[in-house]
Each structure stands twice: as C-alpha cells, then as structure tokens.
mmCIF file of C-alpha atoms in Angstrom:
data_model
loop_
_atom_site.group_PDB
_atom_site.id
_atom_site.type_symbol
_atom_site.label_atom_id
_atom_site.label_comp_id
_atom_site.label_asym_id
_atom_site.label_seq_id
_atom_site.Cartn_x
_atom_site.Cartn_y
_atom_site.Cartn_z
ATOM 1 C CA UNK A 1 0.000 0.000 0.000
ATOM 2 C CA UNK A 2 1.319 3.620 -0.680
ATOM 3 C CA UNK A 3 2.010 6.114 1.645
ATOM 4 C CA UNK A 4 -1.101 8.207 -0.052
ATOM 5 C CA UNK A 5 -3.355 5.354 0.427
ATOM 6 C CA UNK A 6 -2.921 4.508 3.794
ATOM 7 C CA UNK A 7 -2.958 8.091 4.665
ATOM 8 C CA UNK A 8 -6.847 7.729 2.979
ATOM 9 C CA UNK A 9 -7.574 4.693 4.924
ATOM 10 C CA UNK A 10 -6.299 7.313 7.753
ATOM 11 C CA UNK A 11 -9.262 9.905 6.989
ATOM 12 C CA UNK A 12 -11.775 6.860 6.477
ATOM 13 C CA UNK A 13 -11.092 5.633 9.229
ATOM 14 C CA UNK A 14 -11.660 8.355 11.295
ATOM 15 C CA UNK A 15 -15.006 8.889 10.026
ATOM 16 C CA UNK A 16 -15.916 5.685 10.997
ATOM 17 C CA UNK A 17 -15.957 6.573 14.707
ATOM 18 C CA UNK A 18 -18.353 9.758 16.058
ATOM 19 C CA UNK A 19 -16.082 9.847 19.444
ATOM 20 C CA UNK A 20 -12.408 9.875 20.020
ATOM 21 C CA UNK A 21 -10.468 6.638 19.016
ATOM 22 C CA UNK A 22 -6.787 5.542 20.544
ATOM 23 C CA UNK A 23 -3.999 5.459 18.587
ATOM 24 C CA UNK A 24 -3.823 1.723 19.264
ATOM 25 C CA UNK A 25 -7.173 0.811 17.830
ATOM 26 C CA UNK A 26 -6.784 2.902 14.713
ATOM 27 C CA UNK A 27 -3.260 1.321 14.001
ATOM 28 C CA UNK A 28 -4.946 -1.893 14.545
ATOM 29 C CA UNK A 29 -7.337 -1.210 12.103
ATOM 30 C CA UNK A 30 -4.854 -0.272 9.544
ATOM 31 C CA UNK A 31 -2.494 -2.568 10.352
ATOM 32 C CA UNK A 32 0.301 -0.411 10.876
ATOM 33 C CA UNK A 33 2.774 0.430 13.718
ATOM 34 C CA UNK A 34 1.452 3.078 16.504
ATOM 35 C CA UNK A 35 4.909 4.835 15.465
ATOM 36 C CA UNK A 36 3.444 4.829 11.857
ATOM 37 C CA UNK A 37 0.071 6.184 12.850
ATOM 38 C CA UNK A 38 1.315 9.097 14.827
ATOM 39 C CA UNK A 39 3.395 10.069 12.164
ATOM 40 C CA UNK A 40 0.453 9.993 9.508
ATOM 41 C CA UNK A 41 -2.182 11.711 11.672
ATOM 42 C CA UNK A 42 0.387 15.050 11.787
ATOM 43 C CA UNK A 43 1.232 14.597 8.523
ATOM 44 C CA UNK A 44 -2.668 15.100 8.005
ATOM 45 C CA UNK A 45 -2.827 17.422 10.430
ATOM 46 C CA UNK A 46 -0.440 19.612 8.603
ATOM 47 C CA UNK A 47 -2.053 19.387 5.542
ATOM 48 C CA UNK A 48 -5.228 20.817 7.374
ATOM 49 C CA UNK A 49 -6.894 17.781 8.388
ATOM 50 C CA UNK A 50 -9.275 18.865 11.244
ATOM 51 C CA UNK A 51 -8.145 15.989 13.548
ATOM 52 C CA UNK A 52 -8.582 16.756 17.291
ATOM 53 C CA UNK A 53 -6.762 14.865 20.101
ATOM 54 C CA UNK A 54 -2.860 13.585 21.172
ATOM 55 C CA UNK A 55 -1.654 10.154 22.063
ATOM 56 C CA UNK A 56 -2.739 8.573 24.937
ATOM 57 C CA UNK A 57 -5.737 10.535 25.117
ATOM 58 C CA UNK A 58 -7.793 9.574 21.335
ATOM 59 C CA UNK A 59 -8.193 10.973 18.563
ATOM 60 C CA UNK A 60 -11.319 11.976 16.395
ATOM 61 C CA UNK A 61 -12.005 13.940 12.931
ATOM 62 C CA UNK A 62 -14.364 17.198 13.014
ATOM 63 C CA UNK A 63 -17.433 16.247 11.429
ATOM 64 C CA UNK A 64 -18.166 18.040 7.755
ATOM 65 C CA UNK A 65 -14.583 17.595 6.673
ATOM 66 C CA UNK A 66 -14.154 16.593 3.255
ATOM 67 C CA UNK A 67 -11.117 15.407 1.762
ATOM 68 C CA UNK A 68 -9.836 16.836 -1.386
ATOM 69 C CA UNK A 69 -9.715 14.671 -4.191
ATOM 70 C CA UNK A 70 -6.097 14.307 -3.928
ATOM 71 C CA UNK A 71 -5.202 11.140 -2.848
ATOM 72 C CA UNK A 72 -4.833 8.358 -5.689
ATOM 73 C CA UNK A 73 -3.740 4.877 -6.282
ATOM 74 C CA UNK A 74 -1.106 4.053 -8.497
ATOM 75 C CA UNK A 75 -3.760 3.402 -11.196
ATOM 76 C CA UNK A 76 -5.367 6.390 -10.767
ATOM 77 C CA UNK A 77 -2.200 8.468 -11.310
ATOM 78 C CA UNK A 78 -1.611 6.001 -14.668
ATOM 79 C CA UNK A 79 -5.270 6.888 -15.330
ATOM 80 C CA UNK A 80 -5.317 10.375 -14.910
ATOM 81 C CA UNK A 81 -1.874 10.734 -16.679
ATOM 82 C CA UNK A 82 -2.849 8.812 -19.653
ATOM 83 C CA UNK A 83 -6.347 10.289 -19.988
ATOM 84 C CA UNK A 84 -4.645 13.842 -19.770
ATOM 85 C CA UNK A 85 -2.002 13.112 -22.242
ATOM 86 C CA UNK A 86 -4.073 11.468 -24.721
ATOM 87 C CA UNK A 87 -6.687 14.919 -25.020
ATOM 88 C CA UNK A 88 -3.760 17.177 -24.789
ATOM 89 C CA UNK A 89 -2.463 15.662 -28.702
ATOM 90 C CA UNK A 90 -6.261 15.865 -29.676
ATOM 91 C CA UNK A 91 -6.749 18.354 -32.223
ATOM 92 C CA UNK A 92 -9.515 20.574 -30.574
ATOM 93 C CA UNK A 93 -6.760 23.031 -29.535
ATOM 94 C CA UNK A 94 -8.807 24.935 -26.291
ATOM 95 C CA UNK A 95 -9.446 21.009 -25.097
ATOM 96 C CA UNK A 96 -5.603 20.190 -25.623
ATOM 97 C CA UNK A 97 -4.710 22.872 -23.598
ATOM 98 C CA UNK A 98 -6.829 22.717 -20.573
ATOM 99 C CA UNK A 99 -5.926 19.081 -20.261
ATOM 100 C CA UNK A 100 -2.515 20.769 -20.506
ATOM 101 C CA UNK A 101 -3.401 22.900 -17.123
ATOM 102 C CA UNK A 102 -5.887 20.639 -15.795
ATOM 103 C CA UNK A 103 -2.462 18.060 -14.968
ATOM 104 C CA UNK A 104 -0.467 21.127 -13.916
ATOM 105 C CA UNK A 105 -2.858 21.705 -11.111
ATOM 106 C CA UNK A 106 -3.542 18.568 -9.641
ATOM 107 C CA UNK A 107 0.331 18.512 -9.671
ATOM 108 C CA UNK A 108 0.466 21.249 -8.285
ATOM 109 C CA UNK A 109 -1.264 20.478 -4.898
ATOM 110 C CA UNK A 110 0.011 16.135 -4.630
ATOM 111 C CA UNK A 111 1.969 15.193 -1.905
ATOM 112 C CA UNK A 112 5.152 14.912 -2.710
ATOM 113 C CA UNK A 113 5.439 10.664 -3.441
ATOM 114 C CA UNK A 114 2.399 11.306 -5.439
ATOM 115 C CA UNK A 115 3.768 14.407 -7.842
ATOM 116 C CA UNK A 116 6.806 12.011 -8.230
ATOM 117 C CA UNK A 117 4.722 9.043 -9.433
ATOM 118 C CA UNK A 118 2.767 11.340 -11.712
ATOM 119 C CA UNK A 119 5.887 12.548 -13.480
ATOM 120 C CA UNK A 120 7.056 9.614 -13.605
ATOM 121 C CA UNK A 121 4.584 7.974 -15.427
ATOM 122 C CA UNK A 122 5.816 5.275 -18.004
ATOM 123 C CA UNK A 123 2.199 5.457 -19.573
ATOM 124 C CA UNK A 124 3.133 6.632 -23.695
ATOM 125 C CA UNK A 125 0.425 8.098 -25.928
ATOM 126 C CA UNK A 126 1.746 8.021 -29.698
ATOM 127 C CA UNK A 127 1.681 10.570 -32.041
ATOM 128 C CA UNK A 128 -2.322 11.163 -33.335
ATOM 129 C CA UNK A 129 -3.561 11.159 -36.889
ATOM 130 C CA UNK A 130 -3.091 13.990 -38.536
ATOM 131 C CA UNK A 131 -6.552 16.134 -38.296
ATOM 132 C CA UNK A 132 -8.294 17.745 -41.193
ATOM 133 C CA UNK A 133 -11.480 19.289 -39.753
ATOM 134 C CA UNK A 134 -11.986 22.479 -40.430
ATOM 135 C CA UNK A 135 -14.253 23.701 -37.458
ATOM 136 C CA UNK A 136 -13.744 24.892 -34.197
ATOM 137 C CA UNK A 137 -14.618 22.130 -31.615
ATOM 138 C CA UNK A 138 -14.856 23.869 -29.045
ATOM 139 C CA UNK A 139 -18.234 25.949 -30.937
ATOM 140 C CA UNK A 140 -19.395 22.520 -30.747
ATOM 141 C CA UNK A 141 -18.769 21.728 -27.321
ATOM 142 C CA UNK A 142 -20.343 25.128 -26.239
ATOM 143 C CA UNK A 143 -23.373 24.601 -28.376
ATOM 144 C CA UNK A 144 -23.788 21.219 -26.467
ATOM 145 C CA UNK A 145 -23.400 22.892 -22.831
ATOM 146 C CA UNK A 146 -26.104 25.516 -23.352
ATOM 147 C CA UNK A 147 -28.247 23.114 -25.755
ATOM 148 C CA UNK A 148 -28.035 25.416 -28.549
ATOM 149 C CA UNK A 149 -28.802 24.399 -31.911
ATOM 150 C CA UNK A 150 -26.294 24.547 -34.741
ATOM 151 C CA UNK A 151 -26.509 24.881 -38.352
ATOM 152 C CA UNK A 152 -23.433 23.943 -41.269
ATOM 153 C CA UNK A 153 -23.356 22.619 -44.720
ATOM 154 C CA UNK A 154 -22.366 18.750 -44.491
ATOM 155 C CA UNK A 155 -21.247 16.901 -47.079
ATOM 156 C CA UNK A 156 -21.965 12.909 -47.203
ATOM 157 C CA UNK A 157 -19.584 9.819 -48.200
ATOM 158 C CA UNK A 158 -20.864 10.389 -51.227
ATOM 159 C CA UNK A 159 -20.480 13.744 -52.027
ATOM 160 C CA UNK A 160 -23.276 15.176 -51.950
ATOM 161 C CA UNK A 161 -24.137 18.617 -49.818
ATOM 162 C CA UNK A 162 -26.654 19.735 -47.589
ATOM 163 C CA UNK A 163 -27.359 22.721 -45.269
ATOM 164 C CA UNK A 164 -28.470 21.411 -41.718
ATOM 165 C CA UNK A 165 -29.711 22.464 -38.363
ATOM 166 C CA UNK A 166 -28.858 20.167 -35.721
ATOM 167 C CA UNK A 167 -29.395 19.748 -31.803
ATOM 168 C CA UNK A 168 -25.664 18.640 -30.816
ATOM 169 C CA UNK A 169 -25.416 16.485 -27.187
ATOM 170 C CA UNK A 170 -22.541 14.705 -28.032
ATOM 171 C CA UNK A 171 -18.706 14.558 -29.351
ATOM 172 C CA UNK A 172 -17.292 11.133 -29.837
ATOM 173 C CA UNK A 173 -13.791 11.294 -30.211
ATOM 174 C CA UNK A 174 -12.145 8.399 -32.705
ATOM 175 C CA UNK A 175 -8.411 7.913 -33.587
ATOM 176 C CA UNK A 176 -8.747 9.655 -36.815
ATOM 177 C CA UNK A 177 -12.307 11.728 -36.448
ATOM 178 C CA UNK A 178 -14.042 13.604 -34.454
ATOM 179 C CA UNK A 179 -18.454 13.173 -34.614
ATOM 180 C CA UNK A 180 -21.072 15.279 -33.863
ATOM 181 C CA UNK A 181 -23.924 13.303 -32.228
ATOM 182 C CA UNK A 182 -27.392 15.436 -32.754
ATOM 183 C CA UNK A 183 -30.788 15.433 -33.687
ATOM 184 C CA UNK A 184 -31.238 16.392 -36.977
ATOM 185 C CA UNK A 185 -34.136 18.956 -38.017
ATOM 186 C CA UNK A 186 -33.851 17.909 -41.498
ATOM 187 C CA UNK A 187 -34.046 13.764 -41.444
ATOM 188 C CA UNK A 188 -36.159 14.519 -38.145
ATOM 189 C CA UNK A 189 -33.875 11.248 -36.329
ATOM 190 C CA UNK A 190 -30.640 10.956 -34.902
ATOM 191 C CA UNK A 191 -27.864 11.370 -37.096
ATOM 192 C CA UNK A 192 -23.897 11.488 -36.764
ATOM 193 C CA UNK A 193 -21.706 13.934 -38.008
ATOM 194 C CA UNK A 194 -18.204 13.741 -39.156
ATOM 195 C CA UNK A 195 -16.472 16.821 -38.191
ATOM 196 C CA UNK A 196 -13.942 16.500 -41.197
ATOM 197 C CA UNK A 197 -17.113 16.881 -43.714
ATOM 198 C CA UNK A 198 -18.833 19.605 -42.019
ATOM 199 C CA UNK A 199 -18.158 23.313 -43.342
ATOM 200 C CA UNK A 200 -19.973 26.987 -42.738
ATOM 201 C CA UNK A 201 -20.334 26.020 -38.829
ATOM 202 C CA UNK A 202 -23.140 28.727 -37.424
ATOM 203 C CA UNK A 203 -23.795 28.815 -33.843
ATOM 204 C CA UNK A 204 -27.346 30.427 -33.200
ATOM 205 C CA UNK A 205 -28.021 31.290 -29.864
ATOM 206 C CA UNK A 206 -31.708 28.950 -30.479
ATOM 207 C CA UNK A 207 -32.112 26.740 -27.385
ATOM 208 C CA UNK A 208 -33.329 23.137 -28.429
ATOM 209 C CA UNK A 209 -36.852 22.101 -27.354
ATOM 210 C CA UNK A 210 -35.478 19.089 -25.859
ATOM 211 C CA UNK A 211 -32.940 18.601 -22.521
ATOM 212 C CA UNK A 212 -29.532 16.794 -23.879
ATOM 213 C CA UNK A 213 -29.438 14.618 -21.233
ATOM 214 C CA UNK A 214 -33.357 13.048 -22.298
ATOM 215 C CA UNK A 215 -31.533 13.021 -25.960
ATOM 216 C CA UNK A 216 -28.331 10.794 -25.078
ATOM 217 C CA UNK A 217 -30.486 8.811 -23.689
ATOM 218 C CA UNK A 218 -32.722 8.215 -26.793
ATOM 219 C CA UNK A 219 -29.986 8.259 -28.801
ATOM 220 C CA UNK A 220 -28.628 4.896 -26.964
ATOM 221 C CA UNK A 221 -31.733 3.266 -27.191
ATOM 222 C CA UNK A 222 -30.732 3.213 -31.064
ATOM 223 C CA UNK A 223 -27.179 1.616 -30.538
ATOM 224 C CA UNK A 224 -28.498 -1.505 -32.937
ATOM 225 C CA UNK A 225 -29.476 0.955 -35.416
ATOM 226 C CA UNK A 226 -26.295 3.543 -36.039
ATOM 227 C CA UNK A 227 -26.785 6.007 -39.207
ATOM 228 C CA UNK A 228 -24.477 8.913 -40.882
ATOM 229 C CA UNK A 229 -26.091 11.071 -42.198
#
C-alpha cells in the first residue's frame, strides 16, 4: 500500500468513529505500527486535516470535513496521466490545452510521493492522426453545454451537400475523427456527423426544445441501429 493510500484509509477511518479513538485501535485497524500512525495523523494534520486529540488521550475527525480529491492509487495516477495526455495531442486546440493545465494543477497540490509518481509515469500516448477538420470544436462543445442548436453545410460519403440544423449532445472522439452526435431537423432522427465533412459552422443562440441529457439517452436506445447522415 502507498504512503497516499494509507494516509486515505487514515481519513476513512476516522469517520468511521463519532467519538475519540486511541492510537492503538486505529493502528490496529490499519495494520500499521502506533509509530506509523502518529506520524500519519500530523502529517494530516499539517495538511489541514481537522483531527482533534494527542496520544494517549484519542483521537477523532471534526465532522463536515471533506477530503480533497487528492489522494490516488497508483492506477489512478496512470489513469489520470494517460487520460490527460491522450486529449492534450487531440486536435480541438482549447481542449488540448486545458488538459494541458488541468495536470499542472492537480500537480500542483500532490503530496510529494504522489507528484513524483505522476511525473514519472511510463504510460506513452503516440503521435495522433493527422486532423483535417476544419471547425472549431470547441463551438461545438459550447453549443452542447447551453443546448443550442447549430446549423453547417455537411457533405456525405458520397459527395453530396446539404445545409443542416442540428441539436448537438454529443462529441465522440475516434483515432482519426471527431463526430457530432445530434438530432437532426432535417431527417427529423438521430444522425452522426463527421467533423472533417462539415463546413460553414453557425452557432445560433436557439435553445433546443429538448434537454440533452433526455436526448443521449434516446440516442442509446438506437445503438443496434447507427446512421451517418
């Protein structure tokens, strides 16, 4: 177990019991040395743990405390690192970039072992397909948030073009495309997107009749059934 880990078991444990617990029984718990357990609760306590008591006399956490999200496995850093590195070479440049930050800043506030681990990770993402969309996905992504409705001129495998106004509540990212999930106003049905044959993006500032989240849903229902448009 890590250092980070037990120090979570730490907090958990704590919360376990309402009134103050001896050192003994909490190291018991853990399975650690009472040397061990001192040293954890004030390294929590420095880190602004609200954990009342001393040795000899108990120990208990102030009730409403939450702990910061800040304490991962091994996984969880591999996780986090890989998810973060594979959006940061994704070609929606605004998304690339706050993955970019996002990393800095949990970084920024690990423990020590932890940052160490993170930088440290031996989890590769290789180089992306080249992209050849020529819209902004981040219009897209904001159109989604405030469940706006969007209009562009899409072209089919085919070739053939057609101007379309479209509730967007999804972006399915694919090694080589990107793919608008929406309703379409035109083919009144579900219909997906590529972003590489979609030109003349217009956001309208239109709310769609319809909640996103009621739309995924539908749209799953057709899983059997997937169309382009």
């Amino acid at each position: 177990m890590s250092r980070s880990e037990r120090l979570f078991d730490l907090i958990q444990c704590l919360r376990r019991h309402r009134r103050p617990v001896s050192g003994q029984v909490l190291a018991a718990e853990l399975g650690i040395s009472i040397r061990t357990l001192y040293r954890d609760i004030a390294t929590l306590q420095g880190q602004g743990a609200p954990i009342e008591g001393e040795a000899g006399l108990g120990y208990v956490l102030k009730p409403g405390f939450m702990l910061p999200p800040l304490m991962f496995s091994d996984e969880e850093i591999e996780a986090i690192v890989l998810g973060s590195r594979w959006v940061a070479r994704q070609p929606d440049r605004r998304l690339s970039a706050a993955a970019v930050s996002a990393l800095a800043k949990i970084a920024a506030v690990l423990p020590d072992d932890l940052r160490e681990d993170l930088d440290a990770s031996t989890l590769l993402v290789g180089p992306s397909a080249q992209a050849i969309e020529g819209i902004d996905l981040g219009t897209v992504r904001q159109a989604i948030r405030n469940e706006r409705k969007i209009g562009f001129l899409y072209q089919d495998a085919g070739g053939a073009a057609s101007q379309r106004v479209v509730w967007p509540f999804a972006l399915g990212f694919f090694d080589k495309v990107r793919v608008v999930v929406a309703w379409c106003e035109m083919r009144q049905d579900f219909r997906h997107f590529r972003a590489d044959r979609i030109s003349g993006l217009n956001a309208t500032d239109t709310r769609y009749p319809r909640r996103r989240q009621v739309l995924l849903k539908e749209w799953r229902a057709t899983f059997d059934k997937p169309r382009e448009s």
